[in-house]
mmCIF file of C-alpha atoms and ligand atoms in Angstrom:
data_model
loop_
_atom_site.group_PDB
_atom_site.id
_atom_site.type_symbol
_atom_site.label_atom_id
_atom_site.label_comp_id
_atom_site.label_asym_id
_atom_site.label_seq_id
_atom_site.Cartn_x
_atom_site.Cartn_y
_atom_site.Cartn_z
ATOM 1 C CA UNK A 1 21.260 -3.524 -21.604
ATOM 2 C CA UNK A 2 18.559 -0.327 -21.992
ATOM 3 C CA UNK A 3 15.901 -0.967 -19.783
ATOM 4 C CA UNK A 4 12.789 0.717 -18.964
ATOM 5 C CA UNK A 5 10.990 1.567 -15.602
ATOM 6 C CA UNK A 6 7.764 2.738 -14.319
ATOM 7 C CA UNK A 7 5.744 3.390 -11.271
ATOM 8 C CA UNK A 8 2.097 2.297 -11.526
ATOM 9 C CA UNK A 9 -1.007 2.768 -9.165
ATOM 10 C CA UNK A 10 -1.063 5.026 -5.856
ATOM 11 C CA UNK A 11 2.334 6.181 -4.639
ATOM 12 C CA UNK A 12 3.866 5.135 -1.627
ATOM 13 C CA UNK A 13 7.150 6.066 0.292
ATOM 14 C CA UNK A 14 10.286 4.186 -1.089
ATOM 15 C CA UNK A 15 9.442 4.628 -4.972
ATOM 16 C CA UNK A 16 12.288 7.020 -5.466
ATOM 17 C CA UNK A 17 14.835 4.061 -3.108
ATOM 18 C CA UNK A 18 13.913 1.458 -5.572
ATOM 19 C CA UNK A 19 14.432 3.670 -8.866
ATOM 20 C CA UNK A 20 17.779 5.020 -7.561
ATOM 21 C CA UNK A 21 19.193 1.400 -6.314
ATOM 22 C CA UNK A 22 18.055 -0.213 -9.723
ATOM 23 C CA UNK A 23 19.701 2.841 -12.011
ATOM 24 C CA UNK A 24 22.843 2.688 -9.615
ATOM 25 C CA UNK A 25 23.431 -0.832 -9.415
ATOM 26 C CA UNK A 26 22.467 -0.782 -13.135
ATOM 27 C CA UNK A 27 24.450 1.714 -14.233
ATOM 28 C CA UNK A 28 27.670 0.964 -12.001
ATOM 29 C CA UNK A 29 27.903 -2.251 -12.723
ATOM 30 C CA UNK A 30 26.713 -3.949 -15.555
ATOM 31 C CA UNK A 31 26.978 -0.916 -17.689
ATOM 32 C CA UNK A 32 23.040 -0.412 -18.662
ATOM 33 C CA UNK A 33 21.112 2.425 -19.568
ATOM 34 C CA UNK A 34 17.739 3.460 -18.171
ATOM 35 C CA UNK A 35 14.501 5.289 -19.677
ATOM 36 C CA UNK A 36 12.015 6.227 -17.191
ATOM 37 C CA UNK A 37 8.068 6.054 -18.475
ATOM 38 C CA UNK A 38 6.241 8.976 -17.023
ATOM 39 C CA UNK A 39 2.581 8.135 -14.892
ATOM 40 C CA UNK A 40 2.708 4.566 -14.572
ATOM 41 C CA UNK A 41 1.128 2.579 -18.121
ATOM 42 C CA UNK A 42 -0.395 5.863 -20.008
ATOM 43 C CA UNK A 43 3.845 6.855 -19.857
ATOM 44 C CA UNK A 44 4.394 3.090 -22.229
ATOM 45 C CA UNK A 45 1.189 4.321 -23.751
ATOM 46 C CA UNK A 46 2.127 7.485 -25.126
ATOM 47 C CA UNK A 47 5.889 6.684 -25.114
ATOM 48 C CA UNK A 48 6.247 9.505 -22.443
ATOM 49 C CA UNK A 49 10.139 9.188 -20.806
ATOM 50 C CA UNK A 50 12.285 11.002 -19.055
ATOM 51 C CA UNK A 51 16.248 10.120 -18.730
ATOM 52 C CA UNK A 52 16.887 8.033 -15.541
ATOM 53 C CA UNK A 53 20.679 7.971 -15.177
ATOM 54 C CA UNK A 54 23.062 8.853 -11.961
ATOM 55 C CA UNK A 55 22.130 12.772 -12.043
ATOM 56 C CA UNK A 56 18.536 12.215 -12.426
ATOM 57 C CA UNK A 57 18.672 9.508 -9.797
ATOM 58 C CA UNK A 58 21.165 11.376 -7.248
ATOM 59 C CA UNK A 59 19.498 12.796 -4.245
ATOM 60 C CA UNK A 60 16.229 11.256 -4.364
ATOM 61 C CA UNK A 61 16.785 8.268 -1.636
ATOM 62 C CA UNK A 62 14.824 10.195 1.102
ATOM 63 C CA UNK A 63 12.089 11.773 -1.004
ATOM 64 C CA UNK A 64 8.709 10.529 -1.395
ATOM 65 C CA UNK A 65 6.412 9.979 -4.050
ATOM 66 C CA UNK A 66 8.022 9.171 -7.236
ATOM 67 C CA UNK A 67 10.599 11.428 -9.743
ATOM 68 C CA UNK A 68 8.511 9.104 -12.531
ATOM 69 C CA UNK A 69 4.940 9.925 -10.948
ATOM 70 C CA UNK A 70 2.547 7.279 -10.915
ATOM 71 C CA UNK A 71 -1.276 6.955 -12.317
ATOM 72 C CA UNK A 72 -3.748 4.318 -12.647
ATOM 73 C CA UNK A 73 -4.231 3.184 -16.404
ATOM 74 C CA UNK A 74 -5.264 -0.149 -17.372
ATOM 75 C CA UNK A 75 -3.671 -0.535 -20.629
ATOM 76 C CA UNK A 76 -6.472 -3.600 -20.942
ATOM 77 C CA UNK A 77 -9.078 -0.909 -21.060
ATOM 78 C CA UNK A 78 -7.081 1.646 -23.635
ATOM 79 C CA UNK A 79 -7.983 0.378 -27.150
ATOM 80 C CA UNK A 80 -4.802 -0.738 -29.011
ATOM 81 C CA UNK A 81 -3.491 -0.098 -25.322
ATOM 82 C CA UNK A 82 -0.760 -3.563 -25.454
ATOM 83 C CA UNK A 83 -0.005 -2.911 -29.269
ATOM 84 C CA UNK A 84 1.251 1.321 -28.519
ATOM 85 C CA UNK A 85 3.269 -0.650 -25.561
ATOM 86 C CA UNK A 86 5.007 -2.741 -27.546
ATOM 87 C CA UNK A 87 5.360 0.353 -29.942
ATOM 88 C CA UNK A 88 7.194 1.822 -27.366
ATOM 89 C CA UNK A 89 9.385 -0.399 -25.837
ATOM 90 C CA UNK A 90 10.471 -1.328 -29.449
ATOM 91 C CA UNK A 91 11.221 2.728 -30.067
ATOM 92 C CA UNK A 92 13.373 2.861 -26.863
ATOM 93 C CA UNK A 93 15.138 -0.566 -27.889
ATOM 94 C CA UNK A 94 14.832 -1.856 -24.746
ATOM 95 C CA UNK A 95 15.675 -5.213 -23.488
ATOM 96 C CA UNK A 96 14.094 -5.218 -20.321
ATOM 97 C CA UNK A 97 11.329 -3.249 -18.402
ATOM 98 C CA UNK A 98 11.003 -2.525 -14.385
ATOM 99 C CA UNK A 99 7.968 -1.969 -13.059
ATOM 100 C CA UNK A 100 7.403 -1.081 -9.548
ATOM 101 C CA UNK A 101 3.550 -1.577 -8.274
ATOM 102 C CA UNK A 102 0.931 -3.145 -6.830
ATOM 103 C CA UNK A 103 -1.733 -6.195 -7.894
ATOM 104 C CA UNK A 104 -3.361 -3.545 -10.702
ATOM 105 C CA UNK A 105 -0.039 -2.535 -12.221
ATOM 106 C CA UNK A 106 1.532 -6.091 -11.758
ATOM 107 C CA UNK A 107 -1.222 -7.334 -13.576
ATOM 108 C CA UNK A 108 -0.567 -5.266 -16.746
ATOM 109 C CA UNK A 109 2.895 -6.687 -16.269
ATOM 110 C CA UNK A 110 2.458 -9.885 -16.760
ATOM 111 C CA UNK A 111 0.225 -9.525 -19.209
ATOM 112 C CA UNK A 112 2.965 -7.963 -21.160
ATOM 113 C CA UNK A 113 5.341 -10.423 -20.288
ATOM 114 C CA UNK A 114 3.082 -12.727 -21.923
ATOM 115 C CA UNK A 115 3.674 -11.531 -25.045
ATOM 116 C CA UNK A 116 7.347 -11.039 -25.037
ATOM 117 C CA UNK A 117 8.608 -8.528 -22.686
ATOM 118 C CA UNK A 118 11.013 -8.894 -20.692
ATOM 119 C CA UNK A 119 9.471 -8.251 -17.088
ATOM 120 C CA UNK A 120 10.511 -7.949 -13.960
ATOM 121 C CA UNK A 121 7.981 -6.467 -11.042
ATOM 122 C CA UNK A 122 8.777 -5.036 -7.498
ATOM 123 C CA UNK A 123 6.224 -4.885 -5.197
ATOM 124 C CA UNK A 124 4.891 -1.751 -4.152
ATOM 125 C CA UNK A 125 1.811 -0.806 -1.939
ATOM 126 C CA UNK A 126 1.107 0.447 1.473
ATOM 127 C CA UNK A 127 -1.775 -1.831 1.488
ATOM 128 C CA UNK A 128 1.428 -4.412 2.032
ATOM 129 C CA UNK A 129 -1.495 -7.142 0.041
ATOM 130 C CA UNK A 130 0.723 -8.806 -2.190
ATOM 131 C CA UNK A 131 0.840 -12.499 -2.026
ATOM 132 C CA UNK A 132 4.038 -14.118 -2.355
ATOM 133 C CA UNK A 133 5.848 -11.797 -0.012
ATOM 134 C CA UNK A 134 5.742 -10.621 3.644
ATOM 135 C CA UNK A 135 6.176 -7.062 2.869
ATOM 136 C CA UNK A 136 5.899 -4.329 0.316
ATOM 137 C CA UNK A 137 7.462 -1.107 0.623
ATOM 138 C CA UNK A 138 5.891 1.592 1.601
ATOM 139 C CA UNK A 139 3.638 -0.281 3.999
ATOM 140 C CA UNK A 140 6.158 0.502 7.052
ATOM 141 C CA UNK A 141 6.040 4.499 6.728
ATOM 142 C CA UNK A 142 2.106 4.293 6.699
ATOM 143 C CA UNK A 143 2.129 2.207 9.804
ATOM 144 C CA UNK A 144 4.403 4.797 11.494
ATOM 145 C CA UNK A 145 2.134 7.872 10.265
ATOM 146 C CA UNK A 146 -0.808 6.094 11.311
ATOM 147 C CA UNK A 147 0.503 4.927 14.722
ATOM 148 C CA UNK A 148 1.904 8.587 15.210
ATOM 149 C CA UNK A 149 -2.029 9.679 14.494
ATOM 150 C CA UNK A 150 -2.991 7.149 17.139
ATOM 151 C CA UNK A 151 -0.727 8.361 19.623
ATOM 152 C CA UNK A 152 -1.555 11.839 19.356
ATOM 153 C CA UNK A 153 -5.292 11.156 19.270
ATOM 154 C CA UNK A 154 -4.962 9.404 22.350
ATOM 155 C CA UNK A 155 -4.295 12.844 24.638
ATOM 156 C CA UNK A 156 -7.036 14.909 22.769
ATOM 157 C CA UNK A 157 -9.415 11.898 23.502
ATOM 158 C CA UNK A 158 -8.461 11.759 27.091
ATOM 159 C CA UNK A 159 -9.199 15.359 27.739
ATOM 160 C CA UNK A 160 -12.450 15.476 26.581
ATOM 161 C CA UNK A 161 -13.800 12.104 27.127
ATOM 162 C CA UNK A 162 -14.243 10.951 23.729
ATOM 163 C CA UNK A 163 -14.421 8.049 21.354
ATOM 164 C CA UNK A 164 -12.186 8.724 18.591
ATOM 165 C CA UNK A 165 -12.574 6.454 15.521
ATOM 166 C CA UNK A 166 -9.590 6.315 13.277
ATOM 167 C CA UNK A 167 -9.797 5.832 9.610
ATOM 168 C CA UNK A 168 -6.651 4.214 7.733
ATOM 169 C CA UNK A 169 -6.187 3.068 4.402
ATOM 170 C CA UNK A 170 -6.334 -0.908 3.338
ATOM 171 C CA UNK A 171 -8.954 -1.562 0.717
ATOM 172 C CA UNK A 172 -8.821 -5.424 0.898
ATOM 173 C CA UNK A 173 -6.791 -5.881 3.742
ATOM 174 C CA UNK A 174 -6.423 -4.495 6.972
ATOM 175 C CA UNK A 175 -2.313 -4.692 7.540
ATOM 176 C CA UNK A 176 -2.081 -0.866 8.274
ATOM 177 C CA UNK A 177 -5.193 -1.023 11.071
ATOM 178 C CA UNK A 178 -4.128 -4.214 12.699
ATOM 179 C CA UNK A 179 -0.567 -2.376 12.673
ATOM 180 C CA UNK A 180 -1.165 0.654 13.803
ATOM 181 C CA UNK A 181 -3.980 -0.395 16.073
ATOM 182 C CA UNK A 182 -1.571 -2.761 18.026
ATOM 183 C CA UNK A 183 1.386 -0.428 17.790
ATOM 184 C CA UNK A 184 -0.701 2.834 19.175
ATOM 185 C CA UNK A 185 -2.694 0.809 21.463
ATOM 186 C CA UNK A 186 -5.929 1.401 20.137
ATOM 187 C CA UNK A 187 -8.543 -0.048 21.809
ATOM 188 C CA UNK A 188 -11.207 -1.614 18.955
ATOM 189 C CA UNK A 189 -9.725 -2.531 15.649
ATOM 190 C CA UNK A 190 -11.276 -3.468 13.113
ATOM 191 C CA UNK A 191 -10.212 -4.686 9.353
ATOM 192 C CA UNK A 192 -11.742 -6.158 6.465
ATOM 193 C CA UNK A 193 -11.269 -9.570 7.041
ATOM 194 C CA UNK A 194 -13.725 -9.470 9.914
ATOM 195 C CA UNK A 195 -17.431 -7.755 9.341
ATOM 196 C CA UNK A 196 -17.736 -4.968 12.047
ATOM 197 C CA UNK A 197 -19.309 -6.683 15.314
ATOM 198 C CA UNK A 198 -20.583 -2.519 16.672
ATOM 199 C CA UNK A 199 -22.422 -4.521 19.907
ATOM 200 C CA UNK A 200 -18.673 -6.111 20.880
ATOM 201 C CA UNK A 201 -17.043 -2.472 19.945
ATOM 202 C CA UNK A 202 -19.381 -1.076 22.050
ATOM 203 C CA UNK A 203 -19.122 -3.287 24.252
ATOM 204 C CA UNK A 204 -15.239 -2.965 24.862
ATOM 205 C CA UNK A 205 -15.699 0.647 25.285
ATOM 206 C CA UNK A 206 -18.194 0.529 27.618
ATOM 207 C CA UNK A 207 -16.105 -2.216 29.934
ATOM 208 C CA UNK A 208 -12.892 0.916 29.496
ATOM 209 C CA UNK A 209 -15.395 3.981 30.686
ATOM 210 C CA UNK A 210 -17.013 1.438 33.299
ATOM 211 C CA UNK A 211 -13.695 1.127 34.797
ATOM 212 C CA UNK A 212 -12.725 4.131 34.476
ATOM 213 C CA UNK A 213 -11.297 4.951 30.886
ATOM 214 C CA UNK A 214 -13.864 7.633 29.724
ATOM 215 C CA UNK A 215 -12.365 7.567 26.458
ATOM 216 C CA UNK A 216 -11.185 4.819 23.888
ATOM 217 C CA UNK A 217 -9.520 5.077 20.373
ATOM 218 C CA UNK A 218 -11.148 3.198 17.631
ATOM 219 C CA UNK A 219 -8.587 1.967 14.623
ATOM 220 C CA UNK A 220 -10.795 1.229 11.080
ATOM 221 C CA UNK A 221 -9.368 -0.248 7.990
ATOM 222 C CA UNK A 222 -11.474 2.115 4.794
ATOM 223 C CA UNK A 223 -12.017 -1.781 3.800
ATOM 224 C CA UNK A 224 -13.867 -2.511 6.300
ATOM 225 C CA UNK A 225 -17.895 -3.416 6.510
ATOM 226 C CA UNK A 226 -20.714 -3.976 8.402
ATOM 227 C CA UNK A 227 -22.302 -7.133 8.419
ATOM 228 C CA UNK A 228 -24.321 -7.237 5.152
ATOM 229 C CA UNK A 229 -23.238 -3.944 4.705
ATOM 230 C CA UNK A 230 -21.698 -2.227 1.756
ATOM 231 C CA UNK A 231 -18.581 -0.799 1.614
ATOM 232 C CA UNK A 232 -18.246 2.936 2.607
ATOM 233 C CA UNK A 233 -17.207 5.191 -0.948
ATOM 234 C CA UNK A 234 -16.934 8.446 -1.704
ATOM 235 C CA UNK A 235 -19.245 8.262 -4.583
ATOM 236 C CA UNK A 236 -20.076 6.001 -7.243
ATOM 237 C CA UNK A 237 -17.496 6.476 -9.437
ATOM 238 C CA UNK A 238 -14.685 3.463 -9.590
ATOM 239 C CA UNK A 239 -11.195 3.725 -11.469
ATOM 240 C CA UNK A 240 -10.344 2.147 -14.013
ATOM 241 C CA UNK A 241 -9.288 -1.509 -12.341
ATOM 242 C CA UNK A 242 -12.704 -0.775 -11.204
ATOM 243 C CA UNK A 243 -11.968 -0.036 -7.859
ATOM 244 C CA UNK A 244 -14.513 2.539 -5.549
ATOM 245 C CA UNK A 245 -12.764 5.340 -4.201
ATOM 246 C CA UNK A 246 -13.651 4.401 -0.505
ATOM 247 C CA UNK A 247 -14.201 6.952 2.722
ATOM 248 C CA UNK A 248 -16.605 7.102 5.213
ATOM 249 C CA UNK A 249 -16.565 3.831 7.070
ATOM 250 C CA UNK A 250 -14.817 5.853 9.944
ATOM 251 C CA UNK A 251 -17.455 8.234 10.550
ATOM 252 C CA UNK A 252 -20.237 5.176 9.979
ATOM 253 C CA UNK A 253 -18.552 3.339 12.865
ATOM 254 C CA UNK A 254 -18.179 6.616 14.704
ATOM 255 C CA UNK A 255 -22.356 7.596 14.446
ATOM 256 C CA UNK A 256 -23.010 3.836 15.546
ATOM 257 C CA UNK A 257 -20.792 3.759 18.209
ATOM 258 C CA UNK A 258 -22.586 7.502 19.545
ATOM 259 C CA UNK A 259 -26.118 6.218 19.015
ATOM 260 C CA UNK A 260 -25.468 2.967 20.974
ATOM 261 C CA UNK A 261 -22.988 3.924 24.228
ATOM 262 C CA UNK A 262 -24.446 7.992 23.910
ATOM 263 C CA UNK A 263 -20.990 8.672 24.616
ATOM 264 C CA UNK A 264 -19.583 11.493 22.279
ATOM 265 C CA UNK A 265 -17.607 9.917 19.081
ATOM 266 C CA UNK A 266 -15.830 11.935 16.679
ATOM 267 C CA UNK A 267 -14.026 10.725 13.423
ATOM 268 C CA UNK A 268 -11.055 11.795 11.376
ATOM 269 C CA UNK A 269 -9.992 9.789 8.240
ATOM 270 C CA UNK A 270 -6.095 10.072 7.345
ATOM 271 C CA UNK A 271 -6.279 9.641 3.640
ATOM 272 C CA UNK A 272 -3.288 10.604 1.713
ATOM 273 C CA UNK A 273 -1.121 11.518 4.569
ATOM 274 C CA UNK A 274 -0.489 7.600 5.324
ATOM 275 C CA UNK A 275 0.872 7.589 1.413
ATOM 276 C CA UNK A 276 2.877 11.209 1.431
ATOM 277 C CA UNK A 277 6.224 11.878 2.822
ATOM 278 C CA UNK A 278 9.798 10.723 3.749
ATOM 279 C CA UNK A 279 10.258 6.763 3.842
ATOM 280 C CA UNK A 280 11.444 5.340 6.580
ATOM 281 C CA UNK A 281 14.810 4.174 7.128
ATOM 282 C CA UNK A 282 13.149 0.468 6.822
ATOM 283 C CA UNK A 283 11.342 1.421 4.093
ATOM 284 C CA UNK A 284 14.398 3.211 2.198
ATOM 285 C CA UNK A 285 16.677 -0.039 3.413
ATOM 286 C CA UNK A 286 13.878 -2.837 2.249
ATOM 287 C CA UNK A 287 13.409 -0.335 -1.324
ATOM 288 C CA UNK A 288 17.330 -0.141 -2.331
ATOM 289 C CA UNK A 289 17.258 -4.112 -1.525
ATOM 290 C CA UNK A 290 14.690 -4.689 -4.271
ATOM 291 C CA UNK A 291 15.983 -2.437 -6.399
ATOM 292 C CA UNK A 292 19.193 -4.208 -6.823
ATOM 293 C CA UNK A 293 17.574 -7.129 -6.332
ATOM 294 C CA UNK A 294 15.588 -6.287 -9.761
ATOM 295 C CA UNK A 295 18.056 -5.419 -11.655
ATOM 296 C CA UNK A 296 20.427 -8.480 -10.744
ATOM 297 C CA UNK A 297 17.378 -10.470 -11.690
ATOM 298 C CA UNK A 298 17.207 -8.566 -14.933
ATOM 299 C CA UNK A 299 20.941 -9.868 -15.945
ATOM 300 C CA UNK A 300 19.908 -13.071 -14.603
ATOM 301 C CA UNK A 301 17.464 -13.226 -17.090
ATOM 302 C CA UNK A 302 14.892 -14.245 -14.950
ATOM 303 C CA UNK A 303 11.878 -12.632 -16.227
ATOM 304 C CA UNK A 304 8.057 -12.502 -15.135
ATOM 305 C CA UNK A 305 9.143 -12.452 -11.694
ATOM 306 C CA UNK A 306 8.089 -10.184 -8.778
ATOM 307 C CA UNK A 307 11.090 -9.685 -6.267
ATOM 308 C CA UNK A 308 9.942 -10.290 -2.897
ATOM 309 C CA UNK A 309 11.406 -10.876 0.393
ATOM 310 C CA UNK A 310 10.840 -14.026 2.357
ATOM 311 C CA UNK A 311 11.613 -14.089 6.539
ATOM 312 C CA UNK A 312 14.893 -11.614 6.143
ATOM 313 C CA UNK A 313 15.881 -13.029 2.619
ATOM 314 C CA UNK A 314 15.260 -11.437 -0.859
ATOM 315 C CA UNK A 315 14.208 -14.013 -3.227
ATOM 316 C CA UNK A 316 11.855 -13.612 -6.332
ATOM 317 C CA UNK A 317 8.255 -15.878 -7.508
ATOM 318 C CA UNK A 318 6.484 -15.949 -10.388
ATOM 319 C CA UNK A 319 4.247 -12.626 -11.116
ATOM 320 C CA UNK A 320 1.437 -14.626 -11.323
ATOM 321 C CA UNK A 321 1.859 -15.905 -7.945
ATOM 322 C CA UNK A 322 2.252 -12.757 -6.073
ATOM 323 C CA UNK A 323 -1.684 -11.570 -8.226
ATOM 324 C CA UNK A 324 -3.285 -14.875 -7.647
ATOM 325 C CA UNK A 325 -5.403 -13.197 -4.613
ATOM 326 C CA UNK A 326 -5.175 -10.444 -1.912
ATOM 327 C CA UNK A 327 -2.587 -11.595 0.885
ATOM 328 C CA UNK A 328 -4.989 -10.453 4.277
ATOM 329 C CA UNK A 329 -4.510 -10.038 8.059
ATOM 330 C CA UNK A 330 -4.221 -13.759 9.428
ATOM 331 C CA UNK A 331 -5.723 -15.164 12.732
ATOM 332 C CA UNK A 332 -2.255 -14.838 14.558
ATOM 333 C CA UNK A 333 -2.342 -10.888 14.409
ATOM 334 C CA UNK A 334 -6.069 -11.090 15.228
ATOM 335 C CA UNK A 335 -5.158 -13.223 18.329
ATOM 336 C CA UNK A 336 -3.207 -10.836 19.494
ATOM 337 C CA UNK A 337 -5.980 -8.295 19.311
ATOM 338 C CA UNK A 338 -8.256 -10.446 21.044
ATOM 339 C CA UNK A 339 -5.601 -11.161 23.633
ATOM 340 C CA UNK A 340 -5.443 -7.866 24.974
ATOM 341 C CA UNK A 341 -9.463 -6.933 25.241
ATOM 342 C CA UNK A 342 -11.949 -8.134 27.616
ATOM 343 C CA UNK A 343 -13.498 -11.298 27.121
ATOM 344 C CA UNK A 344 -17.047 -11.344 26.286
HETATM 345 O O1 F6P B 1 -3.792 0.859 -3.125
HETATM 346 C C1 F6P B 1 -3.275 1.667 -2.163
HETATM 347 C C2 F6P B 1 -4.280 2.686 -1.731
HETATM 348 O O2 F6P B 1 -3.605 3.611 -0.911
HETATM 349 C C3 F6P B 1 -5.507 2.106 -1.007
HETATM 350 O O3 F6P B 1 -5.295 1.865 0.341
HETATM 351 C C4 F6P B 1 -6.546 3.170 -1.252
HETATM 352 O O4 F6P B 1 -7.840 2.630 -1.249
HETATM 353 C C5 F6P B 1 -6.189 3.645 -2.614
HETATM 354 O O5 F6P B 1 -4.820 3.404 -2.811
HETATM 355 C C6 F6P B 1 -6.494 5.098 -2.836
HETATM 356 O O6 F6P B 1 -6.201 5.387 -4.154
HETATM 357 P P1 F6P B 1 -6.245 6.838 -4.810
HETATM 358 O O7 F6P B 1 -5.102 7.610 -4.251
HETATM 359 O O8 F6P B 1 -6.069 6.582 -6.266
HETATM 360 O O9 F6P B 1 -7.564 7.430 -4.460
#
């Protein structure tokens, strides 16, 4: 078969795994040949490609980001955007297409799918949001940056008596805060599932200086809000799934948290680091299984399907499933939050 792949949306570690698994497995054993779109949709768009076969793919298991590179175009919003797809999946005489991303880029697969294509989506985002299954790659190497970030803030912190508030990425959800919070023992977490409660923060870090703790790490999802509040963006602007480009929340929390306790609070905001790098080895395992998992699923013709792993088992759902909503942090990991702090 000739099949096509693409990475859509914000990178994440493990892109490169999943390319080099599906191309191998591909390639190896069922004979097929690959074409690689270039930056996500606007690649299909302009029929941009590059030649995925065993040299293009060999080496690239460790590296992150993505050989393919990655943007966020909404071929809904492109006029004649689905028609110059079709264009060029016809050109390339493809039979199938790959495409590894998040809700956004999922949702353009489908769509596609809907009129014809032959789709199959792997799920990709560090935001680890995707219903349907329990985790996306990429989401375990931002946990470990983030809880590294934690760890080291928690010496600086100490030796000045400080608050330090923590921002971490997770637009709808707060997996990577509740995560890393819980991993690096931070002492206030909070995600976007919950409004920000800055008395019971304050609170908590109070009770730790009262007792003697003069300092306390404070873990924030970019997601998260203040009661009634708004959320926290850069500026005005949105992309073009119409999402803000949020920052700031941290150094909100960290200015409330100040004005309330008087105790000095300082922010830092991780950004991009959380989404750059090497993947790690569960990340580069969980990648290569969904990339053979896709392409198996390809010559299974099973199409419109995410691949998704379920407890320790790689299965696959419908792709409408897995964009049907935003899978968030559940009361059991907030439970173990609440186990370890104070009661009011
Ligand atoms: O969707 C993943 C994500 O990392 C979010 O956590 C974050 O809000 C967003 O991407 C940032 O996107 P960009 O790199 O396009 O600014």
């Amino acid at each position: 078969m000739r099949i096509g792949m693409l990475t859509g949306g914000g990178d994440c570690p493990g892109l490169n795994a999943v390319i080099r698994a599906a191309v191998r497995k591909g390639i190896l054993h069922y004979g097929d040949e690959f074409v690689g779109f270039l930056e996500g949709w606007r690649g299909v768009i302009e029929n941009n490609t590059m030649p995925l076969n065993l040299e293009t793919t060999s080496g690239i298991l460790q590296k992150g980001g993505t050989i393919l590179r990655s943007s966020r175009t909404n071929v809904k919003k492109v006029p004649g955007g689905f028609e110059k797809c079709l264009a060029s999946i016809k050109a390339n005489k493809l039979d199938a297409l790959i495409a590894l991303g998040g809700d956004d880029t999922q949702s353009i697969t489908l769509a596609l799918g809907e009129q014809g294509v032959k789709c199959v989506g792997v799920p990709k985002t560090i935001d680890n949001d995707l219903s349907g299954t329990d985790v996306c790659f990429g989401f375990d190497t931002a946990v470990s940056i983030a809880t590294e970030a934690v760890d080291r803030l928690h010496s600086t912190a100490e030796s000045h008596n400080r608050i330090l508030v923590c921002e971490v990425m997770g637009r709808d959800a707060g997996w990577i805060a509740i995560s890393s919070g819980l991993a690096g023992g931070a002492d206030v977490i909070l995600v976007p599932e919950v409004p920000i409660d800055i008395e019971e923060a304050c609170r908590l870090i109070k009770y730790r200086w009262e007792h003697g703790k003069k300092f306390s790490i404070v873990v924030v999802a970019e997601g998260a809000k203040f009661p009634e509040g708004e959320l926290a963006t850069h500026d005005a602007s949105v992309d073009s799934f119409g999402h803000a480009r949020l920052a700031g929340i941290g150094q909100a929390v960290a200015e409330a948290i100040e004005k309330r306790t008087g105790y000095e609070t300082r922010s830092v905001n991780l950004g991009h680091t959380q989404r750059g790098g090497t993947p790690t080895a569960y990340d580069r395992m969980l990648a290569t299984r969904y990339g053979t998992a896709a392409i198996d699923l390809v010559h299974a013709g099973k199409f419109n399907r995410l691949v998704v792993l379920k407890g320790t088992q790689i299965s696959d759902i419908p792709l409408a499933d897995a964009i049907a909503k935003t899978r968030t942090v559940g009361e059991d990991l907030l439970n173990v939050m609440k186990g370890l702090q104070p009661p009011r």
